GROMACS .gro file of C-alpha atoms in nm:
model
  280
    1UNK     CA    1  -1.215   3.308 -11.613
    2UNK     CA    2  -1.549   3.371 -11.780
    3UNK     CA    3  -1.436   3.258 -12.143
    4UNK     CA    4  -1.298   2.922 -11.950
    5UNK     CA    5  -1.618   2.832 -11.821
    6UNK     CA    6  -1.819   2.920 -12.069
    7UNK     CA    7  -1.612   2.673 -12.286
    8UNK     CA    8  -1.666   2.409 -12.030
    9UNK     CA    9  -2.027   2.464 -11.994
   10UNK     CA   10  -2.027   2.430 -12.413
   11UNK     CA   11  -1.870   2.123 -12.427
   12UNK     CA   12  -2.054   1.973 -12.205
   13UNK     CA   13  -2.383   2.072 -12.396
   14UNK     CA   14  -2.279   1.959 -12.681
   15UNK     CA   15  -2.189   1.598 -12.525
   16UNK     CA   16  -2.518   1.585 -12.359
   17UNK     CA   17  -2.696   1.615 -12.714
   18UNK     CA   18  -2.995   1.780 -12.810
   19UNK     CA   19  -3.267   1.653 -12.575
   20UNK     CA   20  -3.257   1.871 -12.273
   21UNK     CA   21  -3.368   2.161 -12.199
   22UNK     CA   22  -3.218   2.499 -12.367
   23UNK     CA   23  -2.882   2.570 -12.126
   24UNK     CA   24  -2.962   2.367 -11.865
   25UNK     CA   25  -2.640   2.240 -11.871
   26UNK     CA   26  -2.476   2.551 -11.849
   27UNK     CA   27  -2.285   2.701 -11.505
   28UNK     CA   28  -2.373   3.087 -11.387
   29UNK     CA   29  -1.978   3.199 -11.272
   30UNK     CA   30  -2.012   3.295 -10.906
   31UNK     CA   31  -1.970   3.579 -10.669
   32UNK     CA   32  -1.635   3.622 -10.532
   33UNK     CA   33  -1.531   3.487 -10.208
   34UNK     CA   34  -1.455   3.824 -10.036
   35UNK     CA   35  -1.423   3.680  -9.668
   36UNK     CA   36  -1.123   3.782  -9.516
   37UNK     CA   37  -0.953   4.110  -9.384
   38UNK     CA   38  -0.974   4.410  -9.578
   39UNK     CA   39  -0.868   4.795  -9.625
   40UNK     CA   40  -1.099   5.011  -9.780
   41UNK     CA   41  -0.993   5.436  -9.818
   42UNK     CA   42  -1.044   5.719 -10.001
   43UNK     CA   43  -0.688   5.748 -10.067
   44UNK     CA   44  -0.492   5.614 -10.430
   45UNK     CA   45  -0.245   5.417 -10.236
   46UNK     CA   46  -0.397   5.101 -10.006
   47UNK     CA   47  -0.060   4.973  -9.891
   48UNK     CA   48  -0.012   5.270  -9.657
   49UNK     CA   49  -0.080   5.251  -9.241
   50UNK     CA   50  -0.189   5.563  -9.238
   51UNK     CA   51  -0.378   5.710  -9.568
   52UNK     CA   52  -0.527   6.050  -9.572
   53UNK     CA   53  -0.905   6.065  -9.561
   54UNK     CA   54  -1.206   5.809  -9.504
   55UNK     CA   55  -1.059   5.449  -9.444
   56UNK     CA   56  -1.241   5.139  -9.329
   57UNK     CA   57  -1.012   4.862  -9.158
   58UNK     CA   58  -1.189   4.519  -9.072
   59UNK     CA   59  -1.350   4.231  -9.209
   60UNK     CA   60  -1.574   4.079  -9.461
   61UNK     CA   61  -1.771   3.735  -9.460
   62UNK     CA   62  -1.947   3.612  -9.796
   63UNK     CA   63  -2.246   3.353  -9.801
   64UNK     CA   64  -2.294   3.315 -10.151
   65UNK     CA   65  -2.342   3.624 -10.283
   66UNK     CA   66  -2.460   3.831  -9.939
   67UNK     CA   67  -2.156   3.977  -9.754
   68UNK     CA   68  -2.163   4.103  -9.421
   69UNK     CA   69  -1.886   4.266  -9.193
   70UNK     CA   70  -1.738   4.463  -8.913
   71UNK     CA   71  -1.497   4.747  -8.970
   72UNK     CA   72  -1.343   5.046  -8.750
   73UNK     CA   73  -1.426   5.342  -8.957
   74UNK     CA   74  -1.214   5.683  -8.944
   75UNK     CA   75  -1.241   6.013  -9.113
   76UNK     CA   76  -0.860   6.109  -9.045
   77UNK     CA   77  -0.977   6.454  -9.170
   78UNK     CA   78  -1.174   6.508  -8.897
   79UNK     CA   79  -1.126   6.229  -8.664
   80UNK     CA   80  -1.265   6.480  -8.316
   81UNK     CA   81  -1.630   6.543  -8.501
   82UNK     CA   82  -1.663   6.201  -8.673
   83UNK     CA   83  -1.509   5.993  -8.413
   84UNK     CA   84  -1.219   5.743  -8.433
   85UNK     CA   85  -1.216   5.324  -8.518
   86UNK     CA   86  -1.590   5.374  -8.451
   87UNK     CA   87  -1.709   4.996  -8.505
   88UNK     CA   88  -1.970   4.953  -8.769
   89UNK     CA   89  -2.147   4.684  -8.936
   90UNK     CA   90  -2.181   4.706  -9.321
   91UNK     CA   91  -2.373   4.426  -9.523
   92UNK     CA   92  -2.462   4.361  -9.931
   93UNK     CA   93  -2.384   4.152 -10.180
   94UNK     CA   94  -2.083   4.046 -10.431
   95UNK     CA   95  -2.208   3.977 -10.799
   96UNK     CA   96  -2.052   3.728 -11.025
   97UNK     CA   97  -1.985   4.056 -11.231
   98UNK     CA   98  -1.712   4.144 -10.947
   99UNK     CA   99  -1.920   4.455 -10.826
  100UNK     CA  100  -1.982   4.496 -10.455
  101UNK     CA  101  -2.152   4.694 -10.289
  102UNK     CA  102  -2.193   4.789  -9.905
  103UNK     CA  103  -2.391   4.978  -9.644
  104UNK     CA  104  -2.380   5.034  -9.281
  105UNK     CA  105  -2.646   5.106  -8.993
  106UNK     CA  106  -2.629   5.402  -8.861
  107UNK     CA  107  -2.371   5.512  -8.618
  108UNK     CA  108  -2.390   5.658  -8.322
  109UNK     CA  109  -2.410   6.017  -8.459
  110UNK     CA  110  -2.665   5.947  -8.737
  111UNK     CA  111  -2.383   5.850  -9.032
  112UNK     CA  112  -2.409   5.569  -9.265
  113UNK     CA  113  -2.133   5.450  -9.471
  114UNK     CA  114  -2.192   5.334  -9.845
  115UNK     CA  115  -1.917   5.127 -10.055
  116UNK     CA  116  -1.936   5.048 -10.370
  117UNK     CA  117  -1.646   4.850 -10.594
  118UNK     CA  118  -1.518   4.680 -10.893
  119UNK     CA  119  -1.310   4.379 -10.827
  120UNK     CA  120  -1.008   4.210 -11.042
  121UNK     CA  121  -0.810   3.950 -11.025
  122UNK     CA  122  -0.825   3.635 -10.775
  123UNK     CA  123  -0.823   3.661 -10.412
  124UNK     CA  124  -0.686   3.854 -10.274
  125UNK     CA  125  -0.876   4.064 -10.419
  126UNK     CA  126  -0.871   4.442 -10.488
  127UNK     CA  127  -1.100   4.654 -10.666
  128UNK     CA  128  -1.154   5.070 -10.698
  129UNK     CA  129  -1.502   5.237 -10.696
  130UNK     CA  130  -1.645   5.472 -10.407
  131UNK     CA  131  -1.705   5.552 -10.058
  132UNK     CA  132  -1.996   5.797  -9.985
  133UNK     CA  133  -2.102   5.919  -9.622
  134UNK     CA  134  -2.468   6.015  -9.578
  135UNK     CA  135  -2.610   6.214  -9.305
  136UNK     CA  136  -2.619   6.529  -9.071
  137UNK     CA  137  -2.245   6.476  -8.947
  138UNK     CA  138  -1.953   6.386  -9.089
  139UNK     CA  139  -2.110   6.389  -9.449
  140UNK     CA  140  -1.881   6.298  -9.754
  141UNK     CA  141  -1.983   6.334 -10.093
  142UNK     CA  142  -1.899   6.018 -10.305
  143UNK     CA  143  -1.510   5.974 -10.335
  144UNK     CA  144  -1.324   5.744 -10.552
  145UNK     CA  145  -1.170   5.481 -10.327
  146UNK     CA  146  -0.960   5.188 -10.316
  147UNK     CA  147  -1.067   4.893 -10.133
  148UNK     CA  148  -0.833   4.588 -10.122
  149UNK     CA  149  -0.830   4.194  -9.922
  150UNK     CA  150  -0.496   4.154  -9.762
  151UNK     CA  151  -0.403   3.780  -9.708
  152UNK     CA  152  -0.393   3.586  -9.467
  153UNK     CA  153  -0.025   3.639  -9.247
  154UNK     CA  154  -0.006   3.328  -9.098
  155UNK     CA  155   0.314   3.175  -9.179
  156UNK     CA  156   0.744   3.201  -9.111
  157UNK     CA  157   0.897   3.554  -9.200
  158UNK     CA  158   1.286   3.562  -9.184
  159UNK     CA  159   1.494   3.898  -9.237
  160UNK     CA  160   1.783   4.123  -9.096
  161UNK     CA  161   1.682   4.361  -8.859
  162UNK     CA  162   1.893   4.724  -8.794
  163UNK     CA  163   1.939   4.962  -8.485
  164UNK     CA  164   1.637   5.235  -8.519
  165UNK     CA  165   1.561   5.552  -8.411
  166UNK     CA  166   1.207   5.586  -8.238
  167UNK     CA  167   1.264   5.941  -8.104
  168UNK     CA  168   1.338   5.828  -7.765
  169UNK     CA  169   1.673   5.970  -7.642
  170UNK     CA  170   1.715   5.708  -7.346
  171UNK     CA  171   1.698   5.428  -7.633
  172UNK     CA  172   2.018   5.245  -7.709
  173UNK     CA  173   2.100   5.207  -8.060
  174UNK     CA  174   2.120   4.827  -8.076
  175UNK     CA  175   2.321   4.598  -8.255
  176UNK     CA  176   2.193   4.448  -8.607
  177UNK     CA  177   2.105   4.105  -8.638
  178UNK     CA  178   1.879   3.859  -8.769
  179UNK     CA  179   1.457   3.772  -8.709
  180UNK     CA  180   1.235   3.518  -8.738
  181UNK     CA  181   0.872   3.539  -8.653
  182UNK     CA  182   0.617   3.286  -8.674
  183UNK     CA  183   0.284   3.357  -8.677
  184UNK     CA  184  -0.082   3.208  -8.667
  185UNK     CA  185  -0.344   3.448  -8.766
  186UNK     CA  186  -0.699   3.380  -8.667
  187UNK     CA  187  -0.934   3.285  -8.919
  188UNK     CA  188  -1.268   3.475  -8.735
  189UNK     CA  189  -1.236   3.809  -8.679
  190UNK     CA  190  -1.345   4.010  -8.341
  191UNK     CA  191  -1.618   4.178  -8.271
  192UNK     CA  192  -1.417   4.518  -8.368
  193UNK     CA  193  -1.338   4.378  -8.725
  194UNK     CA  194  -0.940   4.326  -8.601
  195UNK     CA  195  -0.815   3.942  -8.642
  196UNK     CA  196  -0.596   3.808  -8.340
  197UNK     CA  197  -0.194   3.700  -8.411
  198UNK     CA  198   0.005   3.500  -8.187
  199UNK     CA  199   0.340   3.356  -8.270
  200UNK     CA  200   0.700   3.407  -8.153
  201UNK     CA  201   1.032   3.588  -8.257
  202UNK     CA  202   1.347   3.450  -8.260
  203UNK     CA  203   1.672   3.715  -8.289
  204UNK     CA  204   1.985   3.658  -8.351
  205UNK     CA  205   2.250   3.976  -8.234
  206UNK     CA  206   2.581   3.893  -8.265
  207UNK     CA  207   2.631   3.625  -7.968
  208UNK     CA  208   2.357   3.734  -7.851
  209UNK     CA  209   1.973   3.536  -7.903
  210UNK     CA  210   1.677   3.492  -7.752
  211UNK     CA  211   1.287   3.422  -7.831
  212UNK     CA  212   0.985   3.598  -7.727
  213UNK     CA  213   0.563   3.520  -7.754
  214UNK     CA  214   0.349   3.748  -7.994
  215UNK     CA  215   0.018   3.837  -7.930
  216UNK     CA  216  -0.107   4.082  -8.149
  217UNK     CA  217  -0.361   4.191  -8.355
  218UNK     CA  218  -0.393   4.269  -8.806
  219UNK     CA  219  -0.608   4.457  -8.924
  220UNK     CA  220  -0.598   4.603  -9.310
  221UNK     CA  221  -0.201   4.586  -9.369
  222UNK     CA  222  -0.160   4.690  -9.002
  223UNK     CA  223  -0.007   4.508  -8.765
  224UNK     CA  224   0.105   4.571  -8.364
  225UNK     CA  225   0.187   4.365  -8.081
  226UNK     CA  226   0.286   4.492  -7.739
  227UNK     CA  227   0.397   4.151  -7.516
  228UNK     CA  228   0.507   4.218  -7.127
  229UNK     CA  229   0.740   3.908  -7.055
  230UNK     CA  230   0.815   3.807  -6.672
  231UNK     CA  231   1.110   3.609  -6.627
  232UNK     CA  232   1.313   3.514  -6.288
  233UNK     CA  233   1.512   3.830  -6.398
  234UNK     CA  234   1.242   4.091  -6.388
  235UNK     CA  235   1.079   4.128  -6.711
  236UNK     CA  236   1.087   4.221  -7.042
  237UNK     CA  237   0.853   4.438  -7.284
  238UNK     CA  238   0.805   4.401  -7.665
  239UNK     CA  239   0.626   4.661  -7.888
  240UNK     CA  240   0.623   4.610  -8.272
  241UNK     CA  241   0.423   4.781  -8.507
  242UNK     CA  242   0.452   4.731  -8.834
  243UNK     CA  243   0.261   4.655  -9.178
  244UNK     CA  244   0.199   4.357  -9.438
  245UNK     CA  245   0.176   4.375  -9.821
  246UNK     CA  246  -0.153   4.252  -9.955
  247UNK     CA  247  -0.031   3.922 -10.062
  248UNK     CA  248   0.195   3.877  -9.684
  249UNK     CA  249   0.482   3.798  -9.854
  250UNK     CA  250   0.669   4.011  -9.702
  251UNK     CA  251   0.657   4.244  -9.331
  252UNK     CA  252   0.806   4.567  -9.269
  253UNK     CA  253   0.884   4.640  -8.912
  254UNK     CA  254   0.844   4.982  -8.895
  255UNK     CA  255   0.955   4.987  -8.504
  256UNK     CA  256   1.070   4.709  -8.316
  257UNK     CA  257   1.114   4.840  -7.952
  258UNK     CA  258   1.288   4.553  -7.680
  259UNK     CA  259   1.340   4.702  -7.254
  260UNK     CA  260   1.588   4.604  -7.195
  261UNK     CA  261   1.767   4.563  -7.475
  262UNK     CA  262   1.860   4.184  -7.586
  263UNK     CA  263   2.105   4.033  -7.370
  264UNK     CA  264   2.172   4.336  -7.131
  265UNK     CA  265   2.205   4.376  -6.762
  266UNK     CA  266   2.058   4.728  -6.737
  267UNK     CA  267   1.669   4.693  -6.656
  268UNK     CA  268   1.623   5.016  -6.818
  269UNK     CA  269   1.812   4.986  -7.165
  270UNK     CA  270   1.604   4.973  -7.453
  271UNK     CA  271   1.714   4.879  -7.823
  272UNK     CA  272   1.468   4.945  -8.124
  273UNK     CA  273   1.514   4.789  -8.474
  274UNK     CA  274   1.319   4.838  -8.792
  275UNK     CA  275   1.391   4.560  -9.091
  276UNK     CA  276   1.169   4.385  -9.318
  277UNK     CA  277   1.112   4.024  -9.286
  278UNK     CA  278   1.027   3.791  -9.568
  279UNK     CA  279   0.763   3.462  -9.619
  280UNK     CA  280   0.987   3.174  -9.639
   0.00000   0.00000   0.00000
């Protein structure tokens, strides 16, 4: 990208001639766009829900270069003494160089978070460097880290879903079928860093169909929803959680969990499906 503009920025020097000013006609590359939701963690692999050690889940908002955000911070090492999805506010700045770096307020009990990465690629981007956690509690030496942008999931996802196992005894083992879900993610996150999803599923189980609402919440590659529908025949409840890839081409149900089951007569059945579901 930099050789491309620099050979734009030359030609159009040499077209303007020789009587202005030394490189005034040149164009300074600019910071990356980093707005959007991201996963930052101490751990090698970003595309996991649940990575071992420090991870940051929220969002980031550029201005230029300055970047500001909101993230739920965790130390799953010692999540009792640090605290859990405390929310924290980390600002900085992106350089055209790809480098960002972070810091946080305090927190409640006196820590402050530092971040500090290289970034490749186009959006969405990802980028490795280090997370460091600085005072009396809960200090962390500096750590390599992985930070990375997940995309945005709004969009159709179609895929086959199968009878699952979510350690429930009472749970039927359900019939497989066939899912749609389409979803709207918000494009302003909360005030806890997490960005809002609503959509609907469609399923297809044998002769059996139906549709439900989603209303949800992403956050890093996680995703949950957890819908109570009333109907004239009592109601029904819906609790997915599941994850995205970082370019949301593709979701993984992890546990799709339907009382009563699709199409059943027993209030209290219950059929739960994992599957992954594909952009279309």
């Amino acid at each position: 990208m930099k050789s491309e503009v620099g050979i734009v920025a030359l030609v159009a020097f040499l077209l303007a001639g020789c009587g202005g000013s030394p490189g005034s006609n040149f164009s300074s590359p600019s910071a990356a766009d980093v707005t959007g939701n991201w996963q930052i963690q101490t751990s090698a692999n970003s595309t996991t829900s649940s990575p071992q050690g420090v991870v940051l889940l929220g969002a980031l908002q550029s201005s230029g270069s300055q970047v500001s955000g909101t993230f739920r911070f965790t130390n799953l090492a010692h999540p009792d003494a640090c605290g859990s999805n405390q929310v924290v506010t980390l600002t900085g700045a992106a350089q055209a160089d790809g480098s960002l770096a972070l810091a946080s307020a305090a927190m409640p009990n006196g820590a402050t978070v530092k971040v500090s990465l290289t970034l490749t690629g186009t959006a969405p981007y990802s980028g490795i460097g280090t997370v460091e956690v600085d005072g009396n509690t809960c200090a962390l030496a500096s750590q390599s880290a992985i930070g990375s942008q997940v995309a945005s999931t709004t969009g159709t996802f179609t895929g086959t879903l199968s009878p699952g196992d979510d350690g429930d005894s009472d749970s039927d083992s359900g019939t497989p079928g066939s899912a749609t879900m389409t979803l709207t993610q918000s494009s302003v996150a909360g005030t806890d860093g997490q960005f809002t999803e609503t959509g609907t599923l469609n399923y297809k189980f044998g002769s059996c169909s139906g549709q439900v609402p989603l209303n949800g919440s992403v956050s890093g590659v996680g995703m949950s929803f957890w819908e109570v529908i009333f109907t004239s025949g009592g109601q029904q409840v819906l609790n997915l959680s599941g994850t995205t890839n970082l370019a949301a081409t593709q979701i993984t149900a992890g546990s799709l969990s339907l009382t009563p089951a699709p199409c059943s007569a027993d209030p209290d059945s219950n059929a739960t499906f994992t599957g992954q579901l594909k952009r279309q």
